CSV table of N, CA and C in Angstrom, one decimal:
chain,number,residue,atom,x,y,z
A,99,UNK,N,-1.1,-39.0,-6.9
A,99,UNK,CA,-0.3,-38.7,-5.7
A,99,UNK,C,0.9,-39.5,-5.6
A,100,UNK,N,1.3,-41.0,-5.7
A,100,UNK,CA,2.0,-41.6,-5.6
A,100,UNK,C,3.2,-41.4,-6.8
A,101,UNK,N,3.2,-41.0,-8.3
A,101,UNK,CA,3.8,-40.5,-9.2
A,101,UNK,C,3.9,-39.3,-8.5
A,102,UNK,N,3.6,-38.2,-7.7
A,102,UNK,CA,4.1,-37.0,-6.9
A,102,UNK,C,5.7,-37.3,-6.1
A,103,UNK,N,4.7,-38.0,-5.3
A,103,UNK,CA,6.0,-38.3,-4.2
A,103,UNK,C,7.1,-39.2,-4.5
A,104,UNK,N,7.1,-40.2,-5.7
A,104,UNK,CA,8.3,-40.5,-6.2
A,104,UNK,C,9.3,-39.3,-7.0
A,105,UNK,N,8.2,-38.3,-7.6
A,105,UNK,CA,9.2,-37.5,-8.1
A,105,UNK,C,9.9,-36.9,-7.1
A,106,UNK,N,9.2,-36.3,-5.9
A,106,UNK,CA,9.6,-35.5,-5.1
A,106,UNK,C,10.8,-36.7,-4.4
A,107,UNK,N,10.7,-37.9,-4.1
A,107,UNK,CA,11.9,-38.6,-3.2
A,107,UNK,C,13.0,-38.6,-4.9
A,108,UNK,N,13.0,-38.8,-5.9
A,108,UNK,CA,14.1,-38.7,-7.1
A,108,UNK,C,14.9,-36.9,-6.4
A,109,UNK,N,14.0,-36.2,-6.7
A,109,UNK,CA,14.2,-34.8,-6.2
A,109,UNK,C,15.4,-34.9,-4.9
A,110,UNK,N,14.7,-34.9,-3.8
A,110,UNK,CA,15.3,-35.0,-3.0
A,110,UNK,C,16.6,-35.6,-2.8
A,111,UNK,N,16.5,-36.8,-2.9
A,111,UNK,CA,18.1,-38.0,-3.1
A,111,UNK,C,18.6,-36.8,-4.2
A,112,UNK,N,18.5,-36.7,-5.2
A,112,UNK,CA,19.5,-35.5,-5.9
A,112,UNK,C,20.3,-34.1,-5.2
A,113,UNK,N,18.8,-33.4,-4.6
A,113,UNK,CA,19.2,-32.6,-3.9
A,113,UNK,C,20.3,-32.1,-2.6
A,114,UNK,N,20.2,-33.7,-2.4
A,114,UNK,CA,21.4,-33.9,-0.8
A,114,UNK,C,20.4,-34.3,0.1
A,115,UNK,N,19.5,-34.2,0.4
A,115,UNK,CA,18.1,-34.7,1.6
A,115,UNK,C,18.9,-35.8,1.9
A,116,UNK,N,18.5,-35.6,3.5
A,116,UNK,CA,19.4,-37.0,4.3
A,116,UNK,C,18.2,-38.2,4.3
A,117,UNK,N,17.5,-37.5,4.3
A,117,UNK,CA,15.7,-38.3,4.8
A,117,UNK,C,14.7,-37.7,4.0
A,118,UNK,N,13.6,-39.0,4.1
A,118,UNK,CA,12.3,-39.2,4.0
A,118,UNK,C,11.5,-39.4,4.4
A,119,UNK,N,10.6,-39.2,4.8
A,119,UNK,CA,9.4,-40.1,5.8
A,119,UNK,C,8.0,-39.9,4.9
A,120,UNK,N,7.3,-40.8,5.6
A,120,UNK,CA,6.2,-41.1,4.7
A,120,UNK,C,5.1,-41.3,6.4
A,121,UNK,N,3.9,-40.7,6.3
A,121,UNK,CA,3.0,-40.3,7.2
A,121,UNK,C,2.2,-41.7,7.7
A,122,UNK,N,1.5,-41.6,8.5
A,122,UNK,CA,0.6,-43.4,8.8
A,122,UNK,C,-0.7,-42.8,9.6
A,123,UNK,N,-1.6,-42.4,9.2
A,123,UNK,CA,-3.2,-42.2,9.7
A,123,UNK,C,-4.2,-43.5,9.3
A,124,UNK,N,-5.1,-43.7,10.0
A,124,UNK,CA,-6.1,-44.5,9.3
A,124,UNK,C,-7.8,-43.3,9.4
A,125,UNK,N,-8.7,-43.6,8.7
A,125,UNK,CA,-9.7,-43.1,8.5
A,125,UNK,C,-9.3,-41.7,8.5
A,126,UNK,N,-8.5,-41.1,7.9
A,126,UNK,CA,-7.8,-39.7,7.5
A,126,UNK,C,-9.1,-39.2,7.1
A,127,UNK,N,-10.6,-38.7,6.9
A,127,UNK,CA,-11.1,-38.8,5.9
A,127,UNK,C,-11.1,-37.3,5.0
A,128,UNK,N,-10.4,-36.5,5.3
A,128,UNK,CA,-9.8,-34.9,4.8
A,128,UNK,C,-8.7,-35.0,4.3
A,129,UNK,N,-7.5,-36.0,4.8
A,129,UNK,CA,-6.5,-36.2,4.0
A,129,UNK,C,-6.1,-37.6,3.3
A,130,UNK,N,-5.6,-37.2,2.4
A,130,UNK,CA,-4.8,-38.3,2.2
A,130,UNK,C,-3.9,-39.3,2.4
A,131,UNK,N,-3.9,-40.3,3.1
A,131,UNK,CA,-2.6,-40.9,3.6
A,131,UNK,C,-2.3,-42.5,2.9
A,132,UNK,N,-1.8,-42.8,2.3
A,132,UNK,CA,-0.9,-43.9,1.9
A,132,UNK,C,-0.5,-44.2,2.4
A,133,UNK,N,-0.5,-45.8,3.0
A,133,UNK,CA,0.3,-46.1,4.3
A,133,UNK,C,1.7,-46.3,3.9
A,134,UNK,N,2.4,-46.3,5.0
A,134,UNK,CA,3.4,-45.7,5.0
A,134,UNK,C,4.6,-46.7,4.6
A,135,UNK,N,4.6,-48.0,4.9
A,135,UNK,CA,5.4,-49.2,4.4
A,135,UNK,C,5.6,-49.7,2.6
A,136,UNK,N,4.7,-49.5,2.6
A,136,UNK,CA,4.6,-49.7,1.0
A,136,UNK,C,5.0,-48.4,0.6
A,137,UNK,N,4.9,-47.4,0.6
A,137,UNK,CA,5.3,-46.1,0.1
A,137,UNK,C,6.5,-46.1,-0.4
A,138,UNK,N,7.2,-46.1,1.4
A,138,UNK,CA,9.0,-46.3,1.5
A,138,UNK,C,9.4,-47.6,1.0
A,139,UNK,N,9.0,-49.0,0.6
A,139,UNK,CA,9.4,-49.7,-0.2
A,139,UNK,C,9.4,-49.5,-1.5
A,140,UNK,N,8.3,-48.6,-2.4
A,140,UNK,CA,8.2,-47.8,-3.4
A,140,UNK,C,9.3,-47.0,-3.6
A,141,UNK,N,9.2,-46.5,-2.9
A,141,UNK,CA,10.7,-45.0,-2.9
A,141,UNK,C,11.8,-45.5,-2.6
A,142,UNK,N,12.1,-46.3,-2.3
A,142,UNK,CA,13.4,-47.4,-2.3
A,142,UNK,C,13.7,-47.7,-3.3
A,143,UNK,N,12.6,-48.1,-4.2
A,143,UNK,CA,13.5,-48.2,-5.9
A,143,UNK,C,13.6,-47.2,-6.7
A,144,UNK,N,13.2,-45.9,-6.1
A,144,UNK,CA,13.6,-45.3,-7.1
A,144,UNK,C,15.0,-44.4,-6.2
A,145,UNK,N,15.6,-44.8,-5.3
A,145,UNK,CA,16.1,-44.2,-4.9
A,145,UNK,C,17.8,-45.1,-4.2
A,146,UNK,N,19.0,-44.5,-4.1
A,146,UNK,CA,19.7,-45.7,-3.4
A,146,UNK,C,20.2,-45.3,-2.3
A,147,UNK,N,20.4,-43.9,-1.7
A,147,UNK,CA,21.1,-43.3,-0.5
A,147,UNK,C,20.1,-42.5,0.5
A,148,UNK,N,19.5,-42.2,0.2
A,148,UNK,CA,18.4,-41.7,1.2
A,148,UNK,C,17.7,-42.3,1.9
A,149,UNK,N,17.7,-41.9,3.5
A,149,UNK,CA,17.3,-42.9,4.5
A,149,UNK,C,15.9,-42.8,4.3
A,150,UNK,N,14.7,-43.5,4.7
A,150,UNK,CA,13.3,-43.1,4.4
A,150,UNK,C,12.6,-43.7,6.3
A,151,UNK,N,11.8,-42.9,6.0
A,151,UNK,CA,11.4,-43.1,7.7
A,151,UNK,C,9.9,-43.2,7.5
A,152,UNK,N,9.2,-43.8,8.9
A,152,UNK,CA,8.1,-44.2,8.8
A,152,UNK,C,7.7,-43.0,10.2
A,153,UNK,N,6.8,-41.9,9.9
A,153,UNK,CA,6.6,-40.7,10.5
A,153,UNK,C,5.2,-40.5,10.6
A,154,UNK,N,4.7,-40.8,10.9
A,154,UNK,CA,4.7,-41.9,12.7
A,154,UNK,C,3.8,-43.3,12.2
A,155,UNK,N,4.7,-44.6,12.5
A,155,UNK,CA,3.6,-45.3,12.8
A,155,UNK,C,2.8,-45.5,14.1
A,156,UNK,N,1.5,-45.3,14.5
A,156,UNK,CA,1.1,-45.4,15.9
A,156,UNK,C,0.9,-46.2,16.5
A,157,UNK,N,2.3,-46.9,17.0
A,157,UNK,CA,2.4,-48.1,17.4
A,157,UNK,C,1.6,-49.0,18.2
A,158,UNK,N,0.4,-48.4,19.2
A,158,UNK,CA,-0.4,-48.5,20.3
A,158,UNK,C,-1.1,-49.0,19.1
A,159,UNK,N,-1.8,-49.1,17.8
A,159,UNK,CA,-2.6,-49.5,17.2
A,159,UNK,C,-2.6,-50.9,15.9
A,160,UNK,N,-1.1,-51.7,16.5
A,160,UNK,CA,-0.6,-52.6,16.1
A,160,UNK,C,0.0,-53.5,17.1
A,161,UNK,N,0.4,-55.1,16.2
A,161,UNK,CA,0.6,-56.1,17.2
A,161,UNK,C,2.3,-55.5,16.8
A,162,UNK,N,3.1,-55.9,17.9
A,162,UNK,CA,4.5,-55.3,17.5
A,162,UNK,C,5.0,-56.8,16.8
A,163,UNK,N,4.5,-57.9,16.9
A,163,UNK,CA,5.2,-59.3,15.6
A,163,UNK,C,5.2,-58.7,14.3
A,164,UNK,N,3.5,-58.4,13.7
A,164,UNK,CA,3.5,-57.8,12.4
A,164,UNK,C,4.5,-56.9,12.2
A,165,UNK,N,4.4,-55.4,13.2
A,165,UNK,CA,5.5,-54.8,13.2
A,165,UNK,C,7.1,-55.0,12.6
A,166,UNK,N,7.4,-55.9,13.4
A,166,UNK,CA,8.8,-56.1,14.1
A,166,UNK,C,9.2,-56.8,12.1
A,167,UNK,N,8.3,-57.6,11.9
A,167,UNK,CA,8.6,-58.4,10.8
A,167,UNK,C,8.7,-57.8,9.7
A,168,UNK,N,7.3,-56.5,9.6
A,168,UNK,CA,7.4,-55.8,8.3
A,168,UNK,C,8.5,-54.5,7.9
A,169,UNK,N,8.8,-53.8,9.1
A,169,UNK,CA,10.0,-53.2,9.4
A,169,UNK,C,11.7,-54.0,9.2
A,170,UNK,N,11.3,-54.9,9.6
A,170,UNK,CA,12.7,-55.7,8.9
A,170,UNK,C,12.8,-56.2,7.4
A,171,UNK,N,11.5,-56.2,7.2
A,171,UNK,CA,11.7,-56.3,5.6
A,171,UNK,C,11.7,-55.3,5.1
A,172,UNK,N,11.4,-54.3,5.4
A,172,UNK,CA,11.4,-53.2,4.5
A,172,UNK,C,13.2,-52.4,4.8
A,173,UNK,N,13.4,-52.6,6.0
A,173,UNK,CA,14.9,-52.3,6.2
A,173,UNK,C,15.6,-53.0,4.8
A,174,UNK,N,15.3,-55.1,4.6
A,174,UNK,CA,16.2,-55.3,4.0
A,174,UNK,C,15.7,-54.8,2.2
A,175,UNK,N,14.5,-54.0,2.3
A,175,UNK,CA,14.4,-54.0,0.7
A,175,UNK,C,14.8,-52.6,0.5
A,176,UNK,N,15.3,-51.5,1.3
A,176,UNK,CA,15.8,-50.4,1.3
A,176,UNK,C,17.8,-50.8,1.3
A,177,UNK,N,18.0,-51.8,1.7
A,177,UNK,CA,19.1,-51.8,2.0
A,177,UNK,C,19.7,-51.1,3.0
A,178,UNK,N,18.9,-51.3,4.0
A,178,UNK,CA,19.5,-50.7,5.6
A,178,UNK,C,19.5,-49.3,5.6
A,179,UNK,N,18.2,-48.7,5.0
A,179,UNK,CA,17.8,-47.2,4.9
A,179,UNK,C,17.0,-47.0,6.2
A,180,UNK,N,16.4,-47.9,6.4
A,180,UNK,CA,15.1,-47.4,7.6
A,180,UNK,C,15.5,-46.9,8.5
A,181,UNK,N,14.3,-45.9,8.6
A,181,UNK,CA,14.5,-45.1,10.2
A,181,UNK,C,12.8,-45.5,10.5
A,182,UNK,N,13.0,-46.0,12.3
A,182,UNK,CA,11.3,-46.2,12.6
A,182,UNK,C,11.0,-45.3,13.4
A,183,UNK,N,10.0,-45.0,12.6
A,183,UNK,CA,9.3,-43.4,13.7
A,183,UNK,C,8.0,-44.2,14.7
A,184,UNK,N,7.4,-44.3,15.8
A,184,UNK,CA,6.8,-44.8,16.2
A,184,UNK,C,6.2,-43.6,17.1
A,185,UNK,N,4.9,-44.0,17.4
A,185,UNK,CA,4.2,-42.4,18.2
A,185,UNK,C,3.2,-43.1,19.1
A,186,UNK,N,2.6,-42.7,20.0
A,186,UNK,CA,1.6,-43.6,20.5
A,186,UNK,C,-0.1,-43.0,19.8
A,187,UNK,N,0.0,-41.9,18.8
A,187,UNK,CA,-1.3,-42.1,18.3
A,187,UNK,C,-2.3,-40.9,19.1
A,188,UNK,N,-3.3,-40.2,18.8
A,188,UNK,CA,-4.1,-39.1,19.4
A,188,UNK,C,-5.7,-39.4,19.0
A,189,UNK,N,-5.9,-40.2,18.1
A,189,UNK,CA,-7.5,-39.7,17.3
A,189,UNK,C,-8.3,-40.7,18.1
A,190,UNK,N,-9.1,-40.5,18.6
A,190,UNK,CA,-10.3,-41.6,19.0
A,190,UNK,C,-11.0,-42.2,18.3
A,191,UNK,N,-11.1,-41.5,17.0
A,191,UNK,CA,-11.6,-42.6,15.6
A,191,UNK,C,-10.5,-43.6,15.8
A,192,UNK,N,-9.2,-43.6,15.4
A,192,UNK,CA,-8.5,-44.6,15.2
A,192,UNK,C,-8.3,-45.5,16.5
A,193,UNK,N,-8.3,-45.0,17.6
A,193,UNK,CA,-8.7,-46.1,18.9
A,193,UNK,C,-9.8,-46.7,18.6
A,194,UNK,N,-10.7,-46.0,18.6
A,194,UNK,CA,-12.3,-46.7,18.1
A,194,UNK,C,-11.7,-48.3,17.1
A,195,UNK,N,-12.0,-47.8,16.0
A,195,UNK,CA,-11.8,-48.9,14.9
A,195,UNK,C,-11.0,-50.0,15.2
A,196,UNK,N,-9.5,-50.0,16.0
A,196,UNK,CA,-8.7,-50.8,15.9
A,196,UNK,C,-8.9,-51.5,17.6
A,197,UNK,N,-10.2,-50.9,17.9
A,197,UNK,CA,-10.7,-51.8,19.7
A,197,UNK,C,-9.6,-51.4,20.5
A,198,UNK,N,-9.1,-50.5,20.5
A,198,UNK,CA,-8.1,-50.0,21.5
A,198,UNK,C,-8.0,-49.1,22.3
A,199,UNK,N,-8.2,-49.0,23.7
A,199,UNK,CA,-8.3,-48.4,24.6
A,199,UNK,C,-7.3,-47.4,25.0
A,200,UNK,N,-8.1,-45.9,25.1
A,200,UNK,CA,-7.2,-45.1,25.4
A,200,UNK,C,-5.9,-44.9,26.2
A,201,UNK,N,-6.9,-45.4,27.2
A,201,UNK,CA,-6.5,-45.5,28.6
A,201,UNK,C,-5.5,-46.4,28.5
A,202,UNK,N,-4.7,-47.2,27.6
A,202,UNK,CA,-3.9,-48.2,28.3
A,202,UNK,C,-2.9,-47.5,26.8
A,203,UNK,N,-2.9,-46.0,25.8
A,203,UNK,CA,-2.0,-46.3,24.7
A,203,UNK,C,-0.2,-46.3,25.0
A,204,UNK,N,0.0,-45.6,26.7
A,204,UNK,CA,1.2,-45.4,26.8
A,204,UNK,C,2.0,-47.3,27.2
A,205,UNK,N,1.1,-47.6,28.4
A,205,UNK,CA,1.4,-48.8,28.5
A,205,UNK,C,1.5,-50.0,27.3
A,206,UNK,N,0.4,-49.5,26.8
A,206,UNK,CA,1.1,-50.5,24.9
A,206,UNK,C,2.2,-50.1,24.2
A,207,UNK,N,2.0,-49.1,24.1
A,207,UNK,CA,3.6,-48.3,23.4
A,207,UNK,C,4.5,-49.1,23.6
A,208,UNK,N,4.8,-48.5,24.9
A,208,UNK,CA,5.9,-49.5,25.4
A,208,UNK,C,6.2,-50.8,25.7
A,209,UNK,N,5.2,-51.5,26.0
A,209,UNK,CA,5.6,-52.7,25.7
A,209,UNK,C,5.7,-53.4,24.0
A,210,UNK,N,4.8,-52.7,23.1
A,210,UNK,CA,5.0,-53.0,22.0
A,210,UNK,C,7.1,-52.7,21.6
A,211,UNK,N,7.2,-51.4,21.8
A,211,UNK,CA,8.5,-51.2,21.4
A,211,UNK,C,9.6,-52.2,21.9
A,212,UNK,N,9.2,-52.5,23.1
A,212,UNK,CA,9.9,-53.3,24.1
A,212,UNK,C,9.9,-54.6,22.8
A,213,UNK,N,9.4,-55.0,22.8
A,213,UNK,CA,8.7,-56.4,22.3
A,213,UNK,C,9.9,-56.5,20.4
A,214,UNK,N,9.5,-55.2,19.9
A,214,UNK,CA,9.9,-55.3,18.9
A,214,UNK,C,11.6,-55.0,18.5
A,215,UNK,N,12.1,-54.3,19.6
A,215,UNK,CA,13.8,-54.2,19.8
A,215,UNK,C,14.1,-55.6,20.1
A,216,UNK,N,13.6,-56.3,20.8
A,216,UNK,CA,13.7,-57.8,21.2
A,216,UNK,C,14.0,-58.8,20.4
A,217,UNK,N,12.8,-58.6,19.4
A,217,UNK,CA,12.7,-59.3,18.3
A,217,UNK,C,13.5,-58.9,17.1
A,218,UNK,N,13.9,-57.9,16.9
A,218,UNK,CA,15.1,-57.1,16.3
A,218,UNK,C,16.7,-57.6,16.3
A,219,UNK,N,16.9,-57.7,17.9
A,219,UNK,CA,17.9,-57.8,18.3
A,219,UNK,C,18.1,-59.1,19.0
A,220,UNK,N,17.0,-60.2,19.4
A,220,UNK,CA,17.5,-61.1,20.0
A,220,UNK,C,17.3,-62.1,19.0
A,221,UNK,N,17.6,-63.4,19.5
A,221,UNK,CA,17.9,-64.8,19.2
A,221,UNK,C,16.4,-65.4,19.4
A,222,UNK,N,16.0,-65.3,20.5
A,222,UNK,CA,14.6,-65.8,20.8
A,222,UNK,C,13.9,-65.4,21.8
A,223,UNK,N,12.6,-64.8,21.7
A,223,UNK,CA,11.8,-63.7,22.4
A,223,UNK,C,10.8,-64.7,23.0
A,224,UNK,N,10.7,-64.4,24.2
A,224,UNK,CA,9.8,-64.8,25.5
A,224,UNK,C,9.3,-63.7,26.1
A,225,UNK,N,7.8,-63.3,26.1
A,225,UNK,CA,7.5,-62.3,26.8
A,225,UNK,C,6.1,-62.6,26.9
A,226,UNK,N,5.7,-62.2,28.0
A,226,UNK,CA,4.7,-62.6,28.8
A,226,UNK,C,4.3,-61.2,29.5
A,227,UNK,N,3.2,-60.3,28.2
A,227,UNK,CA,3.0,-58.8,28.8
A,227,UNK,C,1.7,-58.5,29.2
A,228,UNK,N,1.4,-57.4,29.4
A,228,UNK,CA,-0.4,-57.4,29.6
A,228,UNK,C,-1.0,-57.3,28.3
A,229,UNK,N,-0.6,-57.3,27.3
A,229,UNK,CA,-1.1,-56.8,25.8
A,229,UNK,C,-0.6,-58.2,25.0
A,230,UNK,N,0.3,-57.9,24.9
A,230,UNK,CA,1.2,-59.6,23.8
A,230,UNK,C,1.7,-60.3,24.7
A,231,UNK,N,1.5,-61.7,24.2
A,231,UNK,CA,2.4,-62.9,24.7
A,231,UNK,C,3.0,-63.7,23.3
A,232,UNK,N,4.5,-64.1,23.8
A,232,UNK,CA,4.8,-64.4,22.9
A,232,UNK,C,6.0,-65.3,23.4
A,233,UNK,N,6.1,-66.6,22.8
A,233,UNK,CA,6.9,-67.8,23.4
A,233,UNK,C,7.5,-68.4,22.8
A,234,UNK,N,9.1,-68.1,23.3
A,234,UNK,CA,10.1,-68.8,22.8
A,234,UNK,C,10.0,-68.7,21.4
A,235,UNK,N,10.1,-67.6,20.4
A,235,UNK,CA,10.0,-67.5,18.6
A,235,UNK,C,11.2,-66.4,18.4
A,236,UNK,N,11.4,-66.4,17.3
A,236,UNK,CA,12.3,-65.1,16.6
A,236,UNK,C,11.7,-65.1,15.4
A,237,UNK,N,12.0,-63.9,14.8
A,237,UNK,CA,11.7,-63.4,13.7
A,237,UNK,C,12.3,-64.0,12.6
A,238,UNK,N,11.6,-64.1,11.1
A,238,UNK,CA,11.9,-65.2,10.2
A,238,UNK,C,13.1,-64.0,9.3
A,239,UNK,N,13.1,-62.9,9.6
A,239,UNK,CA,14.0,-62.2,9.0
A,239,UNK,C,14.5,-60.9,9.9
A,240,UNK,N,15.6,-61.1,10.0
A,240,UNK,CA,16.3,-59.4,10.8
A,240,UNK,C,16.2,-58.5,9.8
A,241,UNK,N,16.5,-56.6,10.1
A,241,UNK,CA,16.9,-56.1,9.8
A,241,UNK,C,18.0,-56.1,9.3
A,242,UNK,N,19.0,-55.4,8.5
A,242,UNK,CA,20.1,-55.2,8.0
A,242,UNK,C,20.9,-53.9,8.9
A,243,UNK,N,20.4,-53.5,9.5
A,243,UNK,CA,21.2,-52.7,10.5
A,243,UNK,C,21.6,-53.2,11.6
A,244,UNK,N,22.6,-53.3,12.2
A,244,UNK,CA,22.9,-53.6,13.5
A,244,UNK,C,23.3,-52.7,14.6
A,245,UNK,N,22.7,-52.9,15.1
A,245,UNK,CA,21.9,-54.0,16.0
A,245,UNK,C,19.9,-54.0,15.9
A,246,UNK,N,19.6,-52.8,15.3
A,246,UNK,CA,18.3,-52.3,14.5
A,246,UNK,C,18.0,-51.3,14.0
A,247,UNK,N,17.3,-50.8,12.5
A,247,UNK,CA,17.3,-50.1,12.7
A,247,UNK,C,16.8,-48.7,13.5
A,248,UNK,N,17.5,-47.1,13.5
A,248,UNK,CA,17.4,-46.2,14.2
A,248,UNK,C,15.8,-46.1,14.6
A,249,UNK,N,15.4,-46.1,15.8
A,249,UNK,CA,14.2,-45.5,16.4
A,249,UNK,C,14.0,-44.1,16.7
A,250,UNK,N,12.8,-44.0,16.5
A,250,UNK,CA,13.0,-42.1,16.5
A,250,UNK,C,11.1,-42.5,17.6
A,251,UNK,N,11.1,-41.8,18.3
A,251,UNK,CA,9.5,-41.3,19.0
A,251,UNK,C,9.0,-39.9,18.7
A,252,UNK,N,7.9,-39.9,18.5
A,252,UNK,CA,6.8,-38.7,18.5
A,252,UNK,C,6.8,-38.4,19.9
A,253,UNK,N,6.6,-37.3,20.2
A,253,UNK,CA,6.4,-36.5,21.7
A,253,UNK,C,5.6,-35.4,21.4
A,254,UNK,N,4.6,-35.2,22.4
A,254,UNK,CA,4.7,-33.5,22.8
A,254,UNK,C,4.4,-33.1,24.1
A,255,UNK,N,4.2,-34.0,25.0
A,255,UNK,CA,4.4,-33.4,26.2
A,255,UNK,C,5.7,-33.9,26.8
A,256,UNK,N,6.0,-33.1,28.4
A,256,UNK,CA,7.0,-33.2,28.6
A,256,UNK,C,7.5,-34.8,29.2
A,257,UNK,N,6.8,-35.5,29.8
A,257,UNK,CA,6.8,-36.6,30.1
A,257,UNK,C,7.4,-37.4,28.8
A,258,UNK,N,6.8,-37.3,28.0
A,258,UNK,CA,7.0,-38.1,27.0
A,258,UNK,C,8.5,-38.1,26.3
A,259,UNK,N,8.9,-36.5,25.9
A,259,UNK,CA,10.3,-36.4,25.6
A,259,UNK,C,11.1,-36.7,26.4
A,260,UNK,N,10.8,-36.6,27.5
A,260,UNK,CA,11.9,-37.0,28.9
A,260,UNK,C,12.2,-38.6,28.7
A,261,UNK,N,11.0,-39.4,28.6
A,261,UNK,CA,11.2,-40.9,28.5
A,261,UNK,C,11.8,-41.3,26.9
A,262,UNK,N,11.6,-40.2,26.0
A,262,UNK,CA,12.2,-40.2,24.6
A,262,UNK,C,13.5,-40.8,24.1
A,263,UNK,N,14.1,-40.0,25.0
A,263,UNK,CA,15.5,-39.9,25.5
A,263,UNK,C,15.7,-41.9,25.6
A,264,UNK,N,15.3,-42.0,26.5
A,264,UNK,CA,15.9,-43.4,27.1
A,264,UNK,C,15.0,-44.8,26.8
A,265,UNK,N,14.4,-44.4,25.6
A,265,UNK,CA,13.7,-45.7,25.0
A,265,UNK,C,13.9,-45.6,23.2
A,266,UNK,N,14.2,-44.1,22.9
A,266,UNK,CA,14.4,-44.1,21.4
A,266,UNK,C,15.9,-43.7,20.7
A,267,UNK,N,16.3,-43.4,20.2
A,267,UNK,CA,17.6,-42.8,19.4
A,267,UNK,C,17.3,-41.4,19.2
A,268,UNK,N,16.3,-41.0,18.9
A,268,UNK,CA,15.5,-39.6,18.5
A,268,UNK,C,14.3,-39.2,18.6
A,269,UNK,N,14.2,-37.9,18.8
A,269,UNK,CA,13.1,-37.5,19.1
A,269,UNK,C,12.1,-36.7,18.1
């Protein structure tokens, strides 16, 4: 599969394709999923103009430090290609396994996202949330886009696209 999808991103970058994205499920157990960081660091070498996107990571099911850190390295190993797709996630299996409560995935979202533009874009992060605390640190490496790179959100109800707008770049 992974010789697939490099041929298919060679393909693509040839063909004009603006983008890529690469999927992020855990216990998929009908499909296949490759997580999605390593993929697009993969497809980065074989590739030099094509933006590659992370579609969807479900951010409610992550610390946003890991996040914040491995997205900036993969920014700088793409060469300021990334686009971050972030979603808050649907499967109860995957709440299940990762101890995470339904009930709280929008209020994590967002403060994770919160947390990770921060750390993106600031000098030194203090945040003191109901989910992460984190004091007086910055990130050991930025992204190469400035001021981060593009955020894109998953939606499908109407609430969600409405707040889309005014927490992401795209929807």
């Amino acid at each position: 599969r992974m010789s697939q999808l490099l041929d298919i991103a060679r393909l693509a970058e040839q063909a004009g394709f603006d983008y890529m994205d690469a999927p992020q499920h855990y216990l998929a157990q009908h499909s296949q999923y490759l997580h999605c960081i390593p993929v697009l660091a993969r497809m980065a070498a074989e590739t030099s103009r094509i933006n590659l996107c992370t579609n969807i990571i479900q951010l409610t099911l992550h610390n946003p430090v890991e996040i914040a850190e491995s997205l900036a390295t993969l920014d700088v190993i793409t060469d300021g290609r990334l686009i971050a797709g972030f979603g808050l996630g649907y499967n109860p299996r995957e709440f299940g396994a990762f101890g995470v409560r339904e009930g709280t995935r929008l209020r994590r979202f967002l403060e994770a996202l919160d947390v990770i533009k921060r750390l993106w874009t600031g000098d030194s992060v203090t945040h003191h949330g109901e989910f992460f605390q984190i004091e007086d640190s910055k990130l050991g490496i930025k992204p190469l886009q400035s001021p981060r790179p593009p955020i894109i959100v998953a939606a499908s109800g109407d609430k969600m696209i409405v707040r889309s707008a005014k927490i992401a770049d795209a929807l």
